[in-house]
Coordinates of N, CA and C in Angstrom, one line a residue:
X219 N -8.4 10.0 55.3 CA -9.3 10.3 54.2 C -10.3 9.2 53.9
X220 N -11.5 9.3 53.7 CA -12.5 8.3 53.9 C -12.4 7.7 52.0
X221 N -12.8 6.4 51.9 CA -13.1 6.0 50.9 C -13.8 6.7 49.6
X222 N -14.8 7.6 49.8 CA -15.8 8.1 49.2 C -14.6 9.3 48.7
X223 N -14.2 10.2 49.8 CA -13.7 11.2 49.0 C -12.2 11.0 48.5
X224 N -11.4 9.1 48.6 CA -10.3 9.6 48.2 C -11.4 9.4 46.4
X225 N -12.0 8.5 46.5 CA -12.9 8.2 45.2 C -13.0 9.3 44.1
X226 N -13.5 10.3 44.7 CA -14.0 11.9 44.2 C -12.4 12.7 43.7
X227 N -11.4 12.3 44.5 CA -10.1 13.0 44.6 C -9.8 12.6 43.0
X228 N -10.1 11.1 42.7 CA -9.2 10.1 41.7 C -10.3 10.9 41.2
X229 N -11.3 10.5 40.6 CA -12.0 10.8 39.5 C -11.5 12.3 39.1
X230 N -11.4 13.5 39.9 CA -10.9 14.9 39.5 C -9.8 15.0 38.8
X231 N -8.6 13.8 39.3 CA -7.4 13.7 38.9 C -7.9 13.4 37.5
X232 N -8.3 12.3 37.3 CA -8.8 12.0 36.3 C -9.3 13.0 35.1
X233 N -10.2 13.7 35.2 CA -10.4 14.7 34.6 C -9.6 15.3 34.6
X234 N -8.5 16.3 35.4 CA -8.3 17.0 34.9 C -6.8 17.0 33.7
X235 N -6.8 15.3 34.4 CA -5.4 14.7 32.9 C -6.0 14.7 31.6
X236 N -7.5 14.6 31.7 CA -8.0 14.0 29.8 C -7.8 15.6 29.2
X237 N -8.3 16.5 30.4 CA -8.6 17.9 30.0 C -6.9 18.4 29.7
X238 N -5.7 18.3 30.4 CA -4.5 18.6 29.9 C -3.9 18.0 28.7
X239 N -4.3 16.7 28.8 CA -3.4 16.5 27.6 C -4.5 16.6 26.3
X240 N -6.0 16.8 26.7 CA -6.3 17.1 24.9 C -5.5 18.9 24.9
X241 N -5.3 19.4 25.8 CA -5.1 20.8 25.8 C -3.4 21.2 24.9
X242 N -2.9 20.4 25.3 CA -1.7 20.9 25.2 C -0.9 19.9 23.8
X243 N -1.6 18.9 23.5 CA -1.3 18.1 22.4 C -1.6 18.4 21.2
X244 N -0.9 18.3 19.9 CA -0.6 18.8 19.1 C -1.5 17.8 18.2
X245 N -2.2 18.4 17.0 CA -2.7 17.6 16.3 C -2.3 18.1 15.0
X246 N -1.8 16.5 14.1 CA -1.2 17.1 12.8 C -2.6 17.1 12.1
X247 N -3.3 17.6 10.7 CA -3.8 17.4 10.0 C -3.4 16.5 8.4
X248 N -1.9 17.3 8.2 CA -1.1 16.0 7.4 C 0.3 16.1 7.7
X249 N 0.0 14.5 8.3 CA 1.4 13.8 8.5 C 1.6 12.7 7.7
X250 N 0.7 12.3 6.9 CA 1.0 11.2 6.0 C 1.2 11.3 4.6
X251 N 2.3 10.5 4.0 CA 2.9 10.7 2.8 C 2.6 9.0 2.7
X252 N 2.7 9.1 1.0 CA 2.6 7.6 0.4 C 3.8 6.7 0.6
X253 N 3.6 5.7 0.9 CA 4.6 4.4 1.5 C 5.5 4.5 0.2
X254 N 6.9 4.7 0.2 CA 7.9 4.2 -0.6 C 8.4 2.8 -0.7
X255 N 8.9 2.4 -1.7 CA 9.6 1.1 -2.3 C 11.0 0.3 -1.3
X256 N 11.1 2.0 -0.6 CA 12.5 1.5 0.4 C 11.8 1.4 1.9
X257 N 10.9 1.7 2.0 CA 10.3 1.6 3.6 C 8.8 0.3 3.5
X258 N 9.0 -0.4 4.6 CA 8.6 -1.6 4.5 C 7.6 -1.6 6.3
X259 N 6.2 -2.0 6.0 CA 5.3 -1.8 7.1 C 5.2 -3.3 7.9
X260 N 4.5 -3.4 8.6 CA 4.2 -4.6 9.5 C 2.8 -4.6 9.5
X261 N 2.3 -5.8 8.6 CA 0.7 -5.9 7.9 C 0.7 -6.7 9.2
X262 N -0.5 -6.2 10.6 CA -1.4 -7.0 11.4 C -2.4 -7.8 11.1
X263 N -2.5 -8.9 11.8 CA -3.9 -9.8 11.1 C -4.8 -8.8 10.8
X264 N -5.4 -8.0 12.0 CA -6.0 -7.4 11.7 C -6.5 -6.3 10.1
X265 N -5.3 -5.6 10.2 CA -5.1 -4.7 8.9 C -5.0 -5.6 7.4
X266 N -4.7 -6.7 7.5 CA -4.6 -7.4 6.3 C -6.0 -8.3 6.2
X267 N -6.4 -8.7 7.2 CA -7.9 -9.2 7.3 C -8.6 -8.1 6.9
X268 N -9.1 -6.8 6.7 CA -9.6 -5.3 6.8 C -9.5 -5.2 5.4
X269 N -7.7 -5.3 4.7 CA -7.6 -5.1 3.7 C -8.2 -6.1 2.3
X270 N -7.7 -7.0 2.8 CA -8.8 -8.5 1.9 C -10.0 -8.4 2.0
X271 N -10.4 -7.8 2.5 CA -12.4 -7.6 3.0 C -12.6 -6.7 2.0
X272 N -11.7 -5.7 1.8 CA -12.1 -4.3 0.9 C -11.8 -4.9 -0.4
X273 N -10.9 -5.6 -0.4 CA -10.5 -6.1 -1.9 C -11.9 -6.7 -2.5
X274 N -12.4 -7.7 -1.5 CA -13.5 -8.3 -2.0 C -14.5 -8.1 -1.8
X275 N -15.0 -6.8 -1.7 CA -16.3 -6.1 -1.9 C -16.4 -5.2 -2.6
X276 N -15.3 -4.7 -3.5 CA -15.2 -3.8 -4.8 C -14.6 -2.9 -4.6
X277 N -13.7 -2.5 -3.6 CA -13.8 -0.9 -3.3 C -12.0 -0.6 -4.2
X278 N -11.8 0.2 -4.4 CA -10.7 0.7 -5.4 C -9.8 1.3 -4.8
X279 N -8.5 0.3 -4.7 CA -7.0 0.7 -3.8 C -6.3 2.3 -4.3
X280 N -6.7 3.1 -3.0 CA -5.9 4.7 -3.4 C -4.2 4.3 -2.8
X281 N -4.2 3.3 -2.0 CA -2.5 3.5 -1.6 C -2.8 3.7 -0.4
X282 N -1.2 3.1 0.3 CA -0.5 3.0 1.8 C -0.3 4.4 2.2
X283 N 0.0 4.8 3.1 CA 0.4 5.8 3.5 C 0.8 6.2 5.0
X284 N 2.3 6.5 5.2 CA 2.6 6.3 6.6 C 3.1 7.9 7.1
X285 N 3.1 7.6 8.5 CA 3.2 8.8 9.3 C 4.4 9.9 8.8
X286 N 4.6 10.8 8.8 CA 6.0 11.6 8.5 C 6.4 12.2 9.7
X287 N 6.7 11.8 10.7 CA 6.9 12.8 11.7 C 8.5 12.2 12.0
X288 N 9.4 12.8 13.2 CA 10.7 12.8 13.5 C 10.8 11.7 14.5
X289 N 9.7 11.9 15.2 CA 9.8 10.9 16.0 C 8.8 9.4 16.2
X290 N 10.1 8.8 16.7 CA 9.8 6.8 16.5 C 8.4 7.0 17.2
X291 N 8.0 7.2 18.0 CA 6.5 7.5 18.4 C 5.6 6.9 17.6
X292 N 5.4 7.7 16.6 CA 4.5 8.0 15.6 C 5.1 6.5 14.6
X293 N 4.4 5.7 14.7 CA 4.4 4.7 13.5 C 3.6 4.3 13.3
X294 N 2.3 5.1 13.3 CA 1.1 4.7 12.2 C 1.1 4.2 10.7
X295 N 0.5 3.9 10.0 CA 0.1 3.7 8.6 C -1.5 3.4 8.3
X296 N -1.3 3.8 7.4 CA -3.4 3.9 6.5 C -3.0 3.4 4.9
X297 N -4.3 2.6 5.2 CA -4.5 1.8 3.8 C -6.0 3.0 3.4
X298 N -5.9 3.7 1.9 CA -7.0 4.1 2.0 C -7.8 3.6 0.7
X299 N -9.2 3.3 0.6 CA -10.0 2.8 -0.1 C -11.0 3.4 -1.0
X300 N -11.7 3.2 -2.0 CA -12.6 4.3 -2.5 C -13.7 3.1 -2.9
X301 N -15.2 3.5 -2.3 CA -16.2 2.3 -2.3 C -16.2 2.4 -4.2
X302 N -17.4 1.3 -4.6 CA -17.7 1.0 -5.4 C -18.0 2.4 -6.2
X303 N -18.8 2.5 -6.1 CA -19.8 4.3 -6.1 C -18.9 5.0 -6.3
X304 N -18.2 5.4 -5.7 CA -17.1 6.5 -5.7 C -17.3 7.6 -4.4
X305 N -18.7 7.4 -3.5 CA -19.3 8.5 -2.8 C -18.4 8.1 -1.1
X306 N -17.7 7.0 -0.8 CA -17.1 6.6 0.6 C -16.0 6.2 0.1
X307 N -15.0 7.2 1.2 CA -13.4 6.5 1.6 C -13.8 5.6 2.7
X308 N -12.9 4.8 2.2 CA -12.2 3.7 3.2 C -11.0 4.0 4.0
X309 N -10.7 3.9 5.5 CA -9.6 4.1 5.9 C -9.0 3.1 7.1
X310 N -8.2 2.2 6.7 CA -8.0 1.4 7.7 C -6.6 1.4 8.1
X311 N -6.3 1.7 9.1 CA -5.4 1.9 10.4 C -4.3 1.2 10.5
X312 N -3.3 0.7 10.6 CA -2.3 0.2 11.8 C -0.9 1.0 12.2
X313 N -0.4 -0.1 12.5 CA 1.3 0.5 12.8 C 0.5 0.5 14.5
X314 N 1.7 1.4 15.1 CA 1.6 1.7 16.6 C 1.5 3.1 16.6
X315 N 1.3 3.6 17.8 CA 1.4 4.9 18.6 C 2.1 4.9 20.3
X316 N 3.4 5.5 20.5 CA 3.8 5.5 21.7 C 3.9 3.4 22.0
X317 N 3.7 2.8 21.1 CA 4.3 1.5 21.2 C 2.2 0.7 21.2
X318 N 1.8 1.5 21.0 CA 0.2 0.8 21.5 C 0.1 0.6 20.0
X319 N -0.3 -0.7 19.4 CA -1.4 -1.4 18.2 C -2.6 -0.8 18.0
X320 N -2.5 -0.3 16.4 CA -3.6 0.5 16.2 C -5.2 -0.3 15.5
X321 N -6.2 -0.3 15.8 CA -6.5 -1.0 15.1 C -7.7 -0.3 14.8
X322 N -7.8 0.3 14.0 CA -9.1 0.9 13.5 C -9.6 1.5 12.0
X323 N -10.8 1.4 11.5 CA -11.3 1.7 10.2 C -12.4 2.7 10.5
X324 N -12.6 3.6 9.4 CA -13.9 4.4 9.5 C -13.7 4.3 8.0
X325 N -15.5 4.3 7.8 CA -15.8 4.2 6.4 C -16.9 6.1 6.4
X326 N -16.1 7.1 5.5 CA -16.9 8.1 5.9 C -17.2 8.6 3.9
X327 N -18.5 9.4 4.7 CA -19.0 9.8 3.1 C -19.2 11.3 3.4
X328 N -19.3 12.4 2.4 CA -19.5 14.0 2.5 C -20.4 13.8 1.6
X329 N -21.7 14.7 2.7 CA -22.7 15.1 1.7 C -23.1 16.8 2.3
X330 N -23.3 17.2 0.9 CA -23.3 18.8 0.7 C -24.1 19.4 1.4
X331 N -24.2 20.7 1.8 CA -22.7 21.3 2.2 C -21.9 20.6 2.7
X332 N -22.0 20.2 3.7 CA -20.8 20.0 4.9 C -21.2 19.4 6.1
X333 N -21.8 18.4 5.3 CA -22.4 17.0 6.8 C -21.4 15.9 5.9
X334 N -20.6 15.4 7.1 CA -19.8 13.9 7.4 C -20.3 13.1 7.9
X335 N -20.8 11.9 6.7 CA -20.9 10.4 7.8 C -20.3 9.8 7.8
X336 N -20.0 9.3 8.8 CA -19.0 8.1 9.3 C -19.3 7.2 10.1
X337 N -18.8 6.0 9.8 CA -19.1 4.8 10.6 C -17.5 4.2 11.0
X338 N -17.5 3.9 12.1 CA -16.3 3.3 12.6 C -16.2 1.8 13.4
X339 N -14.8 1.2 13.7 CA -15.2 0.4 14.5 C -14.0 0.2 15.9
X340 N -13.9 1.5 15.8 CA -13.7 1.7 17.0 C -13.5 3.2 17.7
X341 N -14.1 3.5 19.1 CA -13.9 5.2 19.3 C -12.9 5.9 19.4
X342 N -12.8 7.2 19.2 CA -12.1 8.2 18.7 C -12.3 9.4 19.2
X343 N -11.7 10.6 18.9 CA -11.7 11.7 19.7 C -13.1 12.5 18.9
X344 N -13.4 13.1 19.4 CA -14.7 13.7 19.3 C -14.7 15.2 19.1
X345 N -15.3 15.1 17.4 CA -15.4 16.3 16.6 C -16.3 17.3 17.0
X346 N -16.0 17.8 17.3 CA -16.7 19.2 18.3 C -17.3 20.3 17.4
X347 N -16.9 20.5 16.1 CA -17.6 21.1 15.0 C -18.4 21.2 15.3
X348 N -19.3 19.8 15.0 CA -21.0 20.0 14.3 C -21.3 19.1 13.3
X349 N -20.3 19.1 12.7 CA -20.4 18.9 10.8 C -20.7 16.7 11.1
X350 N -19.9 16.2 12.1 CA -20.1 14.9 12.0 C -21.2 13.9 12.6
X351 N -21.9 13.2 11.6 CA -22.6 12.6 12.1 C -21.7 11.1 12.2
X352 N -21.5 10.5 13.3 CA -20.5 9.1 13.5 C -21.0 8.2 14.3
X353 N -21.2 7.2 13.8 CA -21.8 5.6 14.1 C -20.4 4.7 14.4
X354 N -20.8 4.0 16.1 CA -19.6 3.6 15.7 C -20.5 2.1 16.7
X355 N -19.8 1.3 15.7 CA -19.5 -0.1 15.5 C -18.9 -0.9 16.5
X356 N -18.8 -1.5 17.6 CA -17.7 -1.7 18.5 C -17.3 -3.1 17.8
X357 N -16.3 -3.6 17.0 CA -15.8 -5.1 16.7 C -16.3 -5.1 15.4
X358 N -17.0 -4.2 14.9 CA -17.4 -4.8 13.2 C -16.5 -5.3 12.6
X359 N -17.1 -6.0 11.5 CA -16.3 -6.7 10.2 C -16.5 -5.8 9.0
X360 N -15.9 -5.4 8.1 CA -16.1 -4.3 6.9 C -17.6 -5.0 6.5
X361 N -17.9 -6.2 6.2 CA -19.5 -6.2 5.5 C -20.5 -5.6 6.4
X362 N -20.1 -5.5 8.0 CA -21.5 -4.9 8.5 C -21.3 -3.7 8.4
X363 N -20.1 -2.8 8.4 CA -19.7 -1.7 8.9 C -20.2 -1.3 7.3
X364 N -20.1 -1.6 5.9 CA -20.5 -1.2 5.1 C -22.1 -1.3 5.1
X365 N -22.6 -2.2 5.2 CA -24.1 -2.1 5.4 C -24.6 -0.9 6.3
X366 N -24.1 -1.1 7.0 CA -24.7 0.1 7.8 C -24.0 1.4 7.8
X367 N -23.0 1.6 7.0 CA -23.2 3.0 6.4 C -24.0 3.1 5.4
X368 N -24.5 2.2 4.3 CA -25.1 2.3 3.0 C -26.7 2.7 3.9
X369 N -27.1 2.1 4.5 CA -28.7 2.4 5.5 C -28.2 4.1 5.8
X370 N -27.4 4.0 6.4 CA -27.3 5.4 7.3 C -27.2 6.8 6.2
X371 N -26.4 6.2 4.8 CA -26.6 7.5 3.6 C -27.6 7.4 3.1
X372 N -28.6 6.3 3.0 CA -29.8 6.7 2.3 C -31.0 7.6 2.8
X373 N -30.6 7.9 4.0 CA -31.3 8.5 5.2 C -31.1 10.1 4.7
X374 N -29.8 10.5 4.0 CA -29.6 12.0 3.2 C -29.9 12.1 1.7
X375 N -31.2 13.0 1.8 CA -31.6 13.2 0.1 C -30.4 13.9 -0.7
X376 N -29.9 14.4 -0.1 CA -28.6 15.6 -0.6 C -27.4 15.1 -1.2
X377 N -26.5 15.6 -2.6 CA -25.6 15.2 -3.3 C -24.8 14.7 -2.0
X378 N -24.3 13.5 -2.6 CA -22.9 13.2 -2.0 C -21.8 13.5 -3.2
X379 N -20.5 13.7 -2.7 CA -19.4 14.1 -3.0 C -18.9 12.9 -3.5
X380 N -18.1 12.7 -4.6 CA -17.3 11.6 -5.3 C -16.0 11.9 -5.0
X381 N -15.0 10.8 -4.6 CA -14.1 10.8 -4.2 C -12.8 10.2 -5.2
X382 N -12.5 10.9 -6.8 CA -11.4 10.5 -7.6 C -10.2 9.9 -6.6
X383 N -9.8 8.3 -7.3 CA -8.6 7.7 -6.5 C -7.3 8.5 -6.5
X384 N -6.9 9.1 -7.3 CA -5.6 10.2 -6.9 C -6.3 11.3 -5.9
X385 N -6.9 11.4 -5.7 CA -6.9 12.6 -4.6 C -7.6 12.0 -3.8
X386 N -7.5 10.8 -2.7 CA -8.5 10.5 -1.6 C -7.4 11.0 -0.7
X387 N -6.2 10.9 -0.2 CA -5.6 11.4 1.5 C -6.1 12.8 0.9
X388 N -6.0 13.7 -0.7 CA -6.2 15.2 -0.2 C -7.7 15.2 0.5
X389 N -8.6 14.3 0.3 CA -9.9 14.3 0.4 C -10.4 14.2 2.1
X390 N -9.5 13.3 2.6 CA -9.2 13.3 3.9 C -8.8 14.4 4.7
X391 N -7.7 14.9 4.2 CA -7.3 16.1 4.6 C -8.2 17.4 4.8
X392 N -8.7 17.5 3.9 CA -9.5 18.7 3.2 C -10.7 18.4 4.3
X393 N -11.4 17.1 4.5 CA -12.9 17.5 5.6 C -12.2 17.6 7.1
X394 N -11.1 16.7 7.3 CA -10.5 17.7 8.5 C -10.2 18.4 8.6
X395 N -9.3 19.8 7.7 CA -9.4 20.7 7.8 C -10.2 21.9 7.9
X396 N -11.7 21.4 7.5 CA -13.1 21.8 7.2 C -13.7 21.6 8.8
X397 N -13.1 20.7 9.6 CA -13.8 20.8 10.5 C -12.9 21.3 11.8
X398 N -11.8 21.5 12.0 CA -11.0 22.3 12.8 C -11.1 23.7 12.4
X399 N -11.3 24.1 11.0 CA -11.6 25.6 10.9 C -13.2 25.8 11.3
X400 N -13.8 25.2 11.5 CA -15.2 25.3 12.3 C -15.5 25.6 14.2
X401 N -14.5 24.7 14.0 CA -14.3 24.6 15.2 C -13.1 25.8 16.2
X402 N -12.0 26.0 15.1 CA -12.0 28.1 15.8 C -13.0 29.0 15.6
X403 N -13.5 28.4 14.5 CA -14.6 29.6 14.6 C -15.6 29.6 16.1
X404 N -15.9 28.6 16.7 CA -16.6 28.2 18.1 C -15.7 28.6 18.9
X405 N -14.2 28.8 18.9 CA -13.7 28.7 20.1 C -12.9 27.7 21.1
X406 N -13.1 26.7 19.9 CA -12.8 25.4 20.8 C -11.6 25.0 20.4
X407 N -10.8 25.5 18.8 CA -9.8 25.2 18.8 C -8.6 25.9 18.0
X408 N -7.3 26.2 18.1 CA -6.8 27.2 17.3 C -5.4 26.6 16.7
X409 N -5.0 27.0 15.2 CA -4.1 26.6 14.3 C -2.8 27.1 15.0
X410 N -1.6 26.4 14.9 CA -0.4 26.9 15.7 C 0.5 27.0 14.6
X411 N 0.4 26.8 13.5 CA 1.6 27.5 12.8 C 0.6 28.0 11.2
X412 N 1.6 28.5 10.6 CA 1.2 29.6 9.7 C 0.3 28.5 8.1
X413 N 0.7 27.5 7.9 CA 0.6 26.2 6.9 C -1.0 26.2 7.4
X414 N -1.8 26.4 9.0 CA -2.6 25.7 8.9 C -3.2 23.9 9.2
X415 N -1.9 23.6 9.6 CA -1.6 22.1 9.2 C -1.7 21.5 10.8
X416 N -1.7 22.6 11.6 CA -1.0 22.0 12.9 C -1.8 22.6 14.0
X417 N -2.8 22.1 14.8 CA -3.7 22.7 15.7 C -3.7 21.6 16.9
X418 N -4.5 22.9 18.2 CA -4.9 21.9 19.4 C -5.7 22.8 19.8
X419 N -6.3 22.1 20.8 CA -7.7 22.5 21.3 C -7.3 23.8 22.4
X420 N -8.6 24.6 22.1 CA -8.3 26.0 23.8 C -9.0 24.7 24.8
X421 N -8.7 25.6 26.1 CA -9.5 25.2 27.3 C -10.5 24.9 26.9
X422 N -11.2 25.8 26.2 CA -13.0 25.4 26.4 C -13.0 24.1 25.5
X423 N -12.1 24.0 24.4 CA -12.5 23.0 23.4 C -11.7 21.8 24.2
X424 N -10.7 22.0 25.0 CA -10.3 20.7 26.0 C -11.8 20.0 27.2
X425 N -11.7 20.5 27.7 CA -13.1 20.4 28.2 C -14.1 19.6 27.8
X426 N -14.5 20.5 26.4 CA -15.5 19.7 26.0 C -15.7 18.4 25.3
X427 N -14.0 18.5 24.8 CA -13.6 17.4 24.3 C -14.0 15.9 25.3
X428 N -13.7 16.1 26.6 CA -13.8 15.3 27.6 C -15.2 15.2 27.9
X429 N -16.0 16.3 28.5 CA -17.3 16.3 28.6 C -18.3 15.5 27.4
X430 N -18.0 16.3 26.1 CA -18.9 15.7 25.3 C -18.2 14.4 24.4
X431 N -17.3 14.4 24.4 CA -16.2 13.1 24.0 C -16.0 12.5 24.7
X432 N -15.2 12.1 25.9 CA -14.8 10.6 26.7 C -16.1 10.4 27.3
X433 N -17.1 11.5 27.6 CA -17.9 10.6 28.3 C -19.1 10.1 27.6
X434 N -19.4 10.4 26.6 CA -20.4 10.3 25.2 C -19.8 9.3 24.6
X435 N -18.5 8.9 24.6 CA -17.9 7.1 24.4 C -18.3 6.5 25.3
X436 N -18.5 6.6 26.7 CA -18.0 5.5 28.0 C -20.2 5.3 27.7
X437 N -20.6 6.1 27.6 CA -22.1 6.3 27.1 C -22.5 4.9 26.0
X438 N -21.7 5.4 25.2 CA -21.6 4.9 23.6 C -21.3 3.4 24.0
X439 N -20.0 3.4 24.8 CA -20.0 1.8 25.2 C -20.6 1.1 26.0
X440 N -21.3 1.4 26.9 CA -21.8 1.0 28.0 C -23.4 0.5 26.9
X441 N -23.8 1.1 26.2 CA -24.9 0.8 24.9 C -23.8 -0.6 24.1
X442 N -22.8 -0.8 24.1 CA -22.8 -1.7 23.0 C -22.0 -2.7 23.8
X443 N -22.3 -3.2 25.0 CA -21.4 -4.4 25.8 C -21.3 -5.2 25.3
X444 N -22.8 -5.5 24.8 CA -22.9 -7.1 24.1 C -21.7 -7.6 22.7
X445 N -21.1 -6.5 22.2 CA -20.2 -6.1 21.2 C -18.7 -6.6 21.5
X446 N -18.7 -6.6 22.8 CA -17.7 -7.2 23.6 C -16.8 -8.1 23.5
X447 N -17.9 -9.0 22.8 CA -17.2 -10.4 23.0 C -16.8 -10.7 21.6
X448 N -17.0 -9.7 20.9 CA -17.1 -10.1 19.0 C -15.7 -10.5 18.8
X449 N -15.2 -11.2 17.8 CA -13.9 -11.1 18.1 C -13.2 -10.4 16.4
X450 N -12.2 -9.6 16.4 CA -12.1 -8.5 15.9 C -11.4 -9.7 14.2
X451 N -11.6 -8.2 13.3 CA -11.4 -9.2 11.9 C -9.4 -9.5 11.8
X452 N -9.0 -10.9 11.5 CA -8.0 -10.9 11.3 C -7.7 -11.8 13.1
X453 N -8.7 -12.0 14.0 CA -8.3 -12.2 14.7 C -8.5 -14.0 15.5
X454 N -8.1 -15.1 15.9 CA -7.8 -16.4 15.9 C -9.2 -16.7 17.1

């Protein structure tokens, strides 16, 4: 087998693993419940550097909140935030997944009807809806990542949505749900139990997930190399 086509062989394999496993994996919409008094998290520099940043730029503590699922896998947690304004959650990341360190924030705002901005600072699976418009940051620190969502919403003449502190995870919940029911309506992805709570992608929506998602990141990164070298908040 010549070089070139075991080359071609690997890249197919390649594909057609991103396309199986967005296909066949299960996506909760809510698996997180608020941190109890008896269950105790592991604050990463990162996540506590993230979280001191929010404290001191105004934004208004909604609460911890960690994964609910059966299995040890799953040990995420989210710190969630509400900006000054009231018009952006805050959501900053850790715990692990399958033993991998999470480290990620997206600062997102809803303006009416049903356009999502979001700014992130790190990539993520790709909302196939429609509804998101998403900036992402490779290494930001919360003051740039806020700056440049405040530029990016002034850009929408249109109400934004206020987000009351007792209801930001429903607030969370509710635009994901908003955009998976968009997204059967295209075809791309279908609810697996009766709650609503619990979806994954068809073929077509696996596919594109890869097509216009992994490779629209490798895109996305290949644009922000220089970002590279930043070194992440919380980190020596």
């Amino acid at each position: 087998m010549s070089i070139q086509l075991l080359f071609w062989v690997l890249v197919g394999l390649f594909i057609l693993f991103s396309v199986s496993v967005a296909f066949v994996e299960k996506q909760h919409i809510r698996d997180l419940v608020p941190l109890t008094p008896d269950r105790s998290i592991q604050w990463s520099p990162y996540f506590k550097a993230m979280n001191e940043a929010a404290e001191r730029l105004g934004f208004v503590h909604a609460g911890i909140f960690v994964q609910d699922r059966k299995s040890r896998m799953y040990q995420a947690h989210m710190a969630i935030w509400i900006s000054p304004e009231g018009h952006s959650l805050l959501r900053i990341s850790g715990g692990t997944t399958a033993g991998i360190e999470i480290k990620r924030t997206w600062l997102t705002s809803f303006v009416e009807p049903n356009r999502i901005i979001e700014t992130t600072d790190e990539s993520g699976m790709a909302d196939l809806s429609g509804y998101t418009d998403r900036k992402w940051l490779l290494n930001a620190g919360l003051d740039e990542m806020v700056a440049c969502h405040i530029d990016r919403l002034a850009k929408y003449p249109e109400a934004k949505r206020h987000f009351p502190v007792n209801q930001a995870l429903a607030a969370c919940e509710a635009m994901r749900a908003m955009t998976v029911a968009q997204m059967q309506k295209l075809g791309l992805a279908s609810f697996i139990n009766a709650e609503r709570t619990i979806w994954k992608h068809t073929l077509k929506g696996a596919w594109l997930n890869y097509a216009k998602g992994f490779r629209g990141q490798l895109k996305e990164g290949k644009a922000q190399m220089k970002r590279m070298d930043l070194k992440r908040p919380g980190a020596k």
